[in-house]
mmCIF file of C-alpha atoms in Angstrom:
data_model
loop_
_atom_site.group_PDB
_atom_site.id
_atom_site.type_symbol
_atom_site.label_atom_id
_atom_site.label_comp_id
_atom_site.label_asym_id
_atom_site.label_seq_id
_atom_site.Cartn_x
_atom_site.Cartn_y
_atom_site.Cartn_z
ATOM 1 C CA UNK A 305 16.000 23.906 17.118
ATOM 2 C CA UNK A 306 18.992 25.994 15.960
ATOM 3 C CA UNK A 307 18.581 29.497 15.004
ATOM 4 C CA UNK A 308 19.172 29.006 11.289
ATOM 5 C CA UNK A 309 16.596 26.186 11.317
ATOM 6 C CA UNK A 310 14.160 28.417 12.987
ATOM 7 C CA UNK A 311 14.823 31.277 10.482
ATOM 8 C CA UNK A 312 14.092 28.667 7.555
ATOM 9 C CA UNK A 313 10.985 27.422 9.334
ATOM 10 C CA UNK A 314 10.028 31.268 9.699
ATOM 11 C CA UNK A 315 10.811 32.087 6.040
ATOM 12 C CA UNK A 316 8.559 29.169 4.839
ATOM 13 C CA UNK A 317 5.815 30.425 6.949
ATOM 14 C CA UNK A 318 6.264 33.921 5.604
ATOM 15 C CA UNK A 319 6.212 32.564 2.189
ATOM 16 C CA UNK A 320 3.001 30.748 2.750
ATOM 17 C CA UNK A 321 1.485 33.745 4.363
ATOM 18 C CA UNK A 322 2.174 35.947 1.493
ATOM 19 C CA UNK A 323 0.785 33.248 -0.691
ATOM 20 C CA UNK A 324 -2.471 33.258 1.258
ATOM 21 C CA UNK A 325 -2.611 37.088 1.193
ATOM 22 C CA UNK A 326 -2.463 36.965 -2.493
ATOM 23 C CA UNK A 327 -5.601 34.947 -2.618
ATOM 24 C CA UNK A 328 -7.252 37.375 0.023
ATOM 25 C CA UNK A 329 -6.200 40.441 -1.745
ATOM 26 C CA UNK A 330 -7.378 39.237 -5.324
ATOM 27 C CA UNK A 331 -10.967 38.417 -3.887
ATOM 28 C CA UNK A 332 -11.062 41.826 -2.005
ATOM 29 C CA UNK A 333 -9.895 43.919 -4.899
ATOM 30 C CA UNK A 334 -12.725 42.257 -7.079
ATOM 31 C CA UNK A 335 -15.419 43.065 -4.409
ATOM 32 C CA UNK A 336 -14.798 46.949 -4.480
ATOM 33 C CA UNK A 337 -15.180 47.515 -8.261
ATOM 34 C CA UNK A 338 -17.249 50.519 -7.387
ATOM 35 C CA UNK A 339 -14.588 52.172 -5.172
ATOM 36 C CA UNK A 340 -11.677 52.734 -7.202
ATOM 37 C CA UNK A 341 -9.389 54.215 -4.704
ATOM 38 C CA UNK A 342 -9.743 51.318 -2.385
ATOM 39 C CA UNK A 343 -9.530 48.902 -5.443
ATOM 40 C CA UNK A 344 -6.226 50.747 -6.760
ATOM 41 C CA UNK A 345 -4.589 50.492 -3.329
ATOM 42 C CA UNK A 346 -5.610 46.852 -2.967
ATOM 43 C CA UNK A 347 -4.119 46.016 -6.114
ATOM 44 C CA UNK A 348 -0.910 47.954 -5.557
ATOM 45 C CA UNK A 349 -0.702 45.912 -2.264
ATOM 46 C CA UNK A 350 -1.379 42.784 -4.192
ATOM 47 C CA UNK A 351 1.684 43.330 -6.397
ATOM 48 C CA UNK A 352 3.812 44.036 -3.234
ATOM 49 C CA UNK A 353 2.552 40.957 -1.741
ATOM 50 C CA UNK A 354 3.657 39.053 -4.901
ATOM 51 C CA UNK A 355 6.948 40.447 -4.582
ATOM 52 C CA UNK A 356 7.067 39.618 -0.885
ATOM 53 C CA UNK A 357 6.367 36.042 -1.692
ATOM 54 C CA UNK A 358 9.174 36.026 -4.107
ATOM 55 C CA UNK A 359 11.700 37.616 -1.779
ATOM 56 C CA UNK A 360 10.679 35.025 0.745
ATOM 57 C CA UNK A 361 11.504 32.375 -1.908
ATOM 58 C CA UNK A 362 14.807 34.112 -2.655
ATOM 59 C CA UNK A 363 15.854 34.233 0.913
ATOM 60 C CA UNK A 364 15.026 30.437 1.329
ATOM 61 C CA UNK A 365 17.107 29.627 -1.697
ATOM 62 C CA UNK A 366 20.190 31.516 -0.333
ATOM 63 C CA UNK A 367 19.939 29.070 2.449
ATOM 64 C CA UNK A 368 19.770 26.255 0.116
ATOM 65 C CA UNK A 369 16.160 25.605 0.789
ATOM 66 C CA UNK A 370 12.633 25.921 -1.073
ATOM 67 C CA UNK A 371 9.244 27.039 0.098
ATOM 68 C CA UNK A 372 7.097 24.405 1.545
ATOM 69 C CA UNK A 373 4.848 23.316 -1.096
ATOM 70 C CA UNK A 374 2.252 21.998 1.642
ATOM 71 C CA UNK A 375 2.380 25.346 3.559
ATOM 72 C CA UNK A 376 2.106 27.124 0.314
ATOM 73 C CA UNK A 377 -0.751 25.267 -0.937
ATOM 74 C CA UNK A 378 -2.706 25.312 2.515
ATOM 75 C CA UNK A 379 -1.785 28.975 2.549
ATOM 76 C CA UNK A 380 -3.360 29.447 -0.725
ATOM 77 C CA UNK A 381 -6.529 27.374 -0.003
ATOM 78 C CA UNK A 382 -6.901 29.150 3.534
ATOM 79 C CA UNK A 383 -6.381 32.660 1.672
ATOM 80 C CA UNK A 384 -9.121 31.806 -0.813
ATOM 81 C CA UNK A 385 -11.417 30.771 1.932
ATOM 82 C CA UNK A 386 -10.826 33.648 3.956
ATOM 83 C CA UNK A 387 -11.057 36.089 1.129
ATOM 84 C CA UNK A 388 -14.590 34.746 0.456
ATOM 85 C CA UNK A 389 -15.623 34.384 4.027
ATOM 86 C CA UNK A 390 -17.423 37.662 4.189
ATOM 87 C CA UNK A 391 -19.153 37.676 0.836
ATOM 88 C CA UNK A 392 -22.510 36.680 2.252
ATOM 89 C CA UNK A 393 -22.537 39.835 4.707
ATOM 90 C CA UNK A 394 -24.021 43.253 3.748
ATOM 91 C CA UNK A 395 -20.986 44.930 5.475
ATOM 92 C CA UNK A 396 -18.545 42.666 3.704
ATOM 93 C CA UNK A 397 -16.205 45.803 2.843
ATOM 94 C CA UNK A 398 -16.138 46.759 6.355
ATOM 95 C CA UNK A 399 -15.322 43.371 7.549
ATOM 96 C CA UNK A 400 -12.616 42.889 4.625
ATOM 97 C CA UNK A 401 -10.853 46.099 5.495
ATOM 98 C CA UNK A 402 -10.923 45.557 9.227
ATOM 99 C CA UNK A 403 -9.391 42.099 8.617
ATOM 100 C CA UNK A 404 -6.840 43.323 6.113
ATOM 101 C CA UNK A 405 -5.839 45.855 8.848
ATOM 102 C CA UNK A 406 -5.285 43.092 11.473
ATOM 103 C CA UNK A 407 -3.477 40.979 8.959
ATOM 104 C CA UNK A 408 -0.965 43.704 8.179
ATOM 105 C CA UNK A 409 -0.135 44.030 11.746
ATOM 106 C CA UNK A 410 0.336 40.181 12.038
ATOM 107 C CA UNK A 411 2.582 40.307 9.055
ATOM 108 C CA UNK A 412 4.519 43.164 10.593
ATOM 109 C CA UNK A 413 5.200 41.201 13.663
ATOM 110 C CA UNK A 414 6.235 38.014 11.690
ATOM 111 C CA UNK A 415 8.908 40.292 9.856
ATOM 112 C CA UNK A 416 10.146 42.050 12.884
ATOM 113 C CA UNK A 417 10.837 38.756 14.525
ATOM 114 C CA UNK A 418 12.557 37.160 11.356
ATOM 115 C CA UNK A 419 14.629 40.385 10.877
ATOM 116 C CA UNK A 420 15.765 40.526 14.564
ATOM 117 C CA UNK A 421 16.896 36.883 14.581
ATOM 118 C CA UNK A 422 18.333 36.960 11.118
ATOM 119 C CA UNK A 423 20.455 40.112 12.103
ATOM 120 C CA UNK A 424 21.625 38.267 15.205
ATOM 121 C CA UNK A 425 22.967 35.321 13.395
ATOM 122 C CA UNK A 426 24.644 37.423 10.701
ATOM 123 C CA UNK A 427 22.038 36.891 7.778
ATOM 124 C CA UNK A 428 22.178 40.689 7.164
ATOM 125 C CA UNK A 429 20.675 40.629 3.636
ATOM 126 C CA UNK A 430 17.780 38.392 4.810
ATOM 127 C CA UNK A 431 17.227 40.903 7.925
ATOM 128 C CA UNK A 432 17.288 43.777 5.250
ATOM 129 C CA UNK A 433 14.662 42.118 3.079
ATOM 130 C CA UNK A 434 12.491 41.438 6.101
ATOM 131 C CA UNK A 435 12.836 45.125 7.271
ATOM 132 C CA UNK A 436 11.839 46.346 3.636
ATOM 133 C CA UNK A 437 8.969 44.195 3.711
ATOM 134 C CA UNK A 438 7.862 45.226 7.031
ATOM 135 C CA UNK A 439 7.972 48.925 5.937
ATOM 136 C CA UNK A 440 5.475 48.045 3.126
ATOM 137 C CA UNK A 441 3.300 46.188 5.572
ATOM 138 C CA UNK A 442 3.334 49.146 7.836
ATOM 139 C CA UNK A 443 2.502 51.564 4.809
ATOM 140 C CA UNK A 444 -0.506 49.473 4.033
ATOM 141 C CA UNK A 445 -1.608 49.188 7.772
ATOM 142 C CA UNK A 446 -1.383 52.837 7.955
ATOM 143 C CA UNK A 447 -3.376 53.446 4.718
ATOM 144 C CA UNK A 448 -6.098 50.835 5.919
ATOM 145 C CA UNK A 449 -6.248 52.599 9.586
ATOM 146 C CA UNK A 450 -6.815 55.764 7.920
ATOM 147 C CA UNK A 451 -9.513 54.452 5.581
ATOM 148 C CA UNK A 452 -11.493 52.307 8.121
ATOM 149 C CA UNK A 453 -13.739 55.119 9.574
ATOM 150 C CA UNK A 454 -14.723 56.380 6.007
ATOM 151 C CA UNK A 455 -15.594 53.034 4.885
ATOM 152 C CA UNK A 456 -17.611 52.221 8.013
ATOM 153 C CA UNK A 457 -19.366 55.642 7.697
ATOM 154 C CA UNK A 458 -20.123 55.040 4.056
ATOM 155 C CA UNK A 459 -21.518 51.579 4.762
ATOM 156 C CA UNK A 460 -23.861 52.940 7.564
ATOM 157 C CA UNK A 461 -25.120 55.853 5.507
ATOM 158 C CA UNK A 462 -25.678 53.580 2.476
ATOM 159 C CA UNK A 463 -27.855 50.984 4.473
ATOM 160 C CA UNK A 464 -29.440 53.803 6.693
ATOM 161 C CA UNK A 465 -32.559 53.672 4.347
ATOM 162 C CA UNK A 466 -32.655 49.751 3.978
#
Protein backbone atom coordinates (compact mmCIF):
# COMPACT_ATOMS: atom_id res chain seq x y z
CA UNK A 1 0.00 0.00 0.00
CA UNK A 2 1.34 3.41 -0.92
CA UNK A 3 1.86 6.01 1.77
CA UNK A 4 -0.92 8.27 0.46
CA UNK A 5 -3.37 5.36 0.38
CA UNK A 6 -2.39 4.51 3.96
CA UNK A 7 -2.98 8.10 5.04
CA UNK A 8 -6.41 8.05 3.40
CA UNK A 9 -7.27 4.83 5.24
CA UNK A 10 -6.10 6.30 8.54
CA UNK A 11 -8.01 9.54 7.94
CA UNK A 12 -11.17 7.51 7.33
CA UNK A 13 -10.46 5.53 10.50
CA UNK A 14 -9.91 8.77 12.45
CA UNK A 15 -13.18 10.20 11.15
CA UNK A 16 -15.05 7.06 12.23
CA UNK A 17 -13.24 7.14 15.60
CA UNK A 18 -14.37 10.73 16.19
CA UNK A 19 -17.93 9.86 15.17
CA UNK A 20 -17.84 7.03 17.70
CA UNK A 21 -16.51 9.29 20.43
CA UNK A 22 -19.29 11.78 19.75
CA UNK A 23 -21.83 9.15 20.77
CA UNK A 24 -19.78 8.11 23.80
CA UNK A 25 -19.30 11.66 25.05
CA UNK A 26 -22.99 12.51 24.55
CA UNK A 27 -23.97 9.54 26.71
CA UNK A 28 -21.33 10.19 29.35
CA UNK A 29 -22.24 13.87 29.68
CA UNK A 30 -25.91 12.94 30.16
CA UNK A 31 -24.92 10.57 32.96
CA UNK A 32 -23.18 13.25 35.05
CA UNK A 33 -26.00 15.77 35.37
CA UNK A 34 -25.28 16.09 39.09
CA UNK A 35 -21.58 16.90 38.54
CA UNK A 36 -21.46 20.13 36.56
CA UNK A 37 -17.66 20.45 36.37
CA UNK A 38 -17.31 17.02 34.77
CA UNK A 39 -20.36 17.52 32.55
CA UNK A 40 -19.08 20.89 31.33
CA UNK A 41 -15.66 19.48 30.44
CA UNK A 42 -17.22 16.50 28.65
CA UNK A 43 -19.50 18.83 26.70
CA UNK A 44 -16.52 21.03 25.79
CA UNK A 45 -14.66 17.98 24.52
CA UNK A 46 -17.77 16.82 22.69
CA UNK A 47 -17.66 20.05 20.67
CA UNK A 48 -13.94 19.53 20.04
CA UNK A 49 -14.66 15.97 18.94
CA UNK A 50 -17.26 17.19 16.45
CA UNK A 51 -14.68 19.63 15.08
CA UNK A 52 -12.14 16.79 14.87
CA UNK A 53 -14.54 14.72 12.77
CA UNK A 54 -15.15 17.70 10.49
CA UNK A 55 -11.38 18.31 10.23
CA UNK A 56 -10.87 14.69 9.17
CA UNK A 57 -13.60 15.12 6.55
CA UNK A 58 -11.85 18.25 5.25
CA UNK A 59 -8.48 16.45 5.13
CA UNK A 60 -10.06 13.62 3.17
CA UNK A 61 -11.72 16.04 0.77
CA UNK A 62 -8.36 17.76 0.18
CA UNK A 63 -7.17 14.38 -1.13
CA UNK A 64 -10.27 13.86 -3.29
CA UNK A 65 -11.81 11.39 -0.85
CA UNK A 66 -14.83 11.23 1.46
CA UNK A 67 -15.31 9.52 4.82
CA UNK A 68 -16.26 5.87 4.72
CA UNK A 69 -19.99 5.70 5.35
CA UNK A 70 -19.64 2.09 6.57
CA UNK A 71 -16.87 2.99 9.01
CA UNK A 72 -18.76 6.10 10.16
CA UNK A 73 -21.98 4.16 10.69
CA UNK A 74 -20.17 1.33 12.46
CA UNK A 75 -18.20 3.80 14.56
CA UNK A 76 -21.35 5.62 15.59
CA UNK A 77 -23.11 2.38 16.47
CA UNK A 78 -20.11 1.12 18.44
CA UNK A 79 -19.84 4.46 20.22
CA UNK A 80 -23.49 4.31 21.18
CA UNK A 81 -23.07 0.81 22.60
CA UNK A 82 -19.81 1.71 24.33
CA UNK A 83 -21.34 4.84 25.82
CA UNK A 84 -24.11 2.77 27.36
CA UNK A 85 -22.02 -0.26 28.31
CA UNK A 86 -21.45 0.91 31.89
CA UNK A 87 -25.01 2.08 32.56
CA UNK A 88 -25.86 -0.97 34.69
CA UNK A 89 -22.93 -0.54 37.07
CA UNK A 90 -23.06 1.43 40.29
CA UNK A 91 -19.57 2.71 39.57
CA UNK A 92 -20.36 3.77 36.00
CA UNK A 93 -18.84 7.24 36.40
CA UNK A 94 -15.53 5.72 37.49
CA UNK A 95 -15.64 3.21 34.64
CA UNK A 96 -16.57 5.95 32.15
CA UNK A 97 -13.78 8.30 33.16
CA UNK A 98 -11.20 5.49 33.06
CA UNK A 99 -12.43 4.38 29.62
CA UNK A 100 -12.42 7.96 28.35
CA UNK A 101 -8.85 8.41 29.62
CA UNK A 102 -7.73 5.28 27.77
CA UNK A 103 -9.51 6.37 24.60
CA UNK A 104 -7.84 9.78 24.65
CA UNK A 105 -4.46 8.05 24.63
CA UNK A 106 -5.55 5.81 21.76
CA UNK A 107 -6.62 8.90 19.80
CA UNK A 108 -3.32 10.61 20.57
CA UNK A 109 -1.40 7.64 19.18
CA UNK A 110 -3.53 7.63 16.01
CA UNK A 111 -2.97 11.34 15.39
CA UNK A 112 0.74 11.05 16.12
CA UNK A 113 1.07 8.30 13.50
CA UNK A 114 -1.02 10.24 10.99
CA UNK A 115 0.91 13.48 11.51
CA UNK A 116 4.31 11.85 11.15
CA UNK A 117 3.49 10.02 7.92
CA UNK A 118 1.60 13.00 6.44
CA UNK A 119 4.59 15.21 7.14
CA UNK A 120 6.96 12.67 5.60
CA UNK A 121 5.04 12.66 2.31
CA UNK A 122 4.65 16.44 2.19
CA UNK A 123 1.02 16.74 3.31
CA UNK A 124 1.95 19.61 5.60
CA UNK A 125 -1.60 20.87 6.25
CA UNK A 126 -2.87 17.42 7.17
CA UNK A 127 0.11 16.97 9.50
CA UNK A 128 -0.64 20.37 11.10
CA UNK A 129 -4.31 19.50 11.63
CA UNK A 130 -3.41 16.13 13.17
CA UNK A 131 -0.89 17.74 15.54
CA UNK A 132 -3.48 20.32 16.58
CA UNK A 133 -6.02 17.60 17.31
CA UNK A 134 -3.34 15.62 19.15
CA UNK A 135 -2.89 18.65 21.42
CA UNK A 136 -6.59 18.84 22.24
CA UNK A 137 -6.70 15.09 22.93
CA UNK A 138 -3.67 15.45 25.22
CA UNK A 139 -5.34 18.31 27.11
CA UNK A 140 -8.43 16.15 27.66
CA UNK A 141 -6.29 13.18 28.74
CA UNK A 142 -4.47 15.41 31.23
CA UNK A 143 -7.77 16.71 32.60
CA UNK A 144 -9.14 13.19 32.96
CA UNK A 145 -5.94 11.99 34.63
CA UNK A 146 -6.24 14.81 37.13
CA UNK A 147 -9.87 13.95 37.92
CA UNK A 148 -9.79 10.13 38.01
CA UNK A 149 -8.63 9.99 41.67
CA UNK A 150 -11.30 12.46 42.83
CA UNK A 151 -14.07 10.61 40.98
CA UNK A 152 -12.93 7.27 42.41
CA UNK A 153 -12.72 8.64 45.96
CA UNK A 154 -16.11 10.35 45.66
CA UNK A 155 -17.65 7.08 44.49
CA UNK A 156 -16.16 5.07 47.33
CA UNK A 157 -17.28 7.64 49.92
CA UNK A 158 -20.78 7.83 48.43
CA UNK A 159 -21.20 4.06 48.54
CA UNK A 160 -19.49 3.46 51.88
CA UNK A 161 -22.79 3.37 53.70
CA UNK A 162 -24.58 1.24 51.09
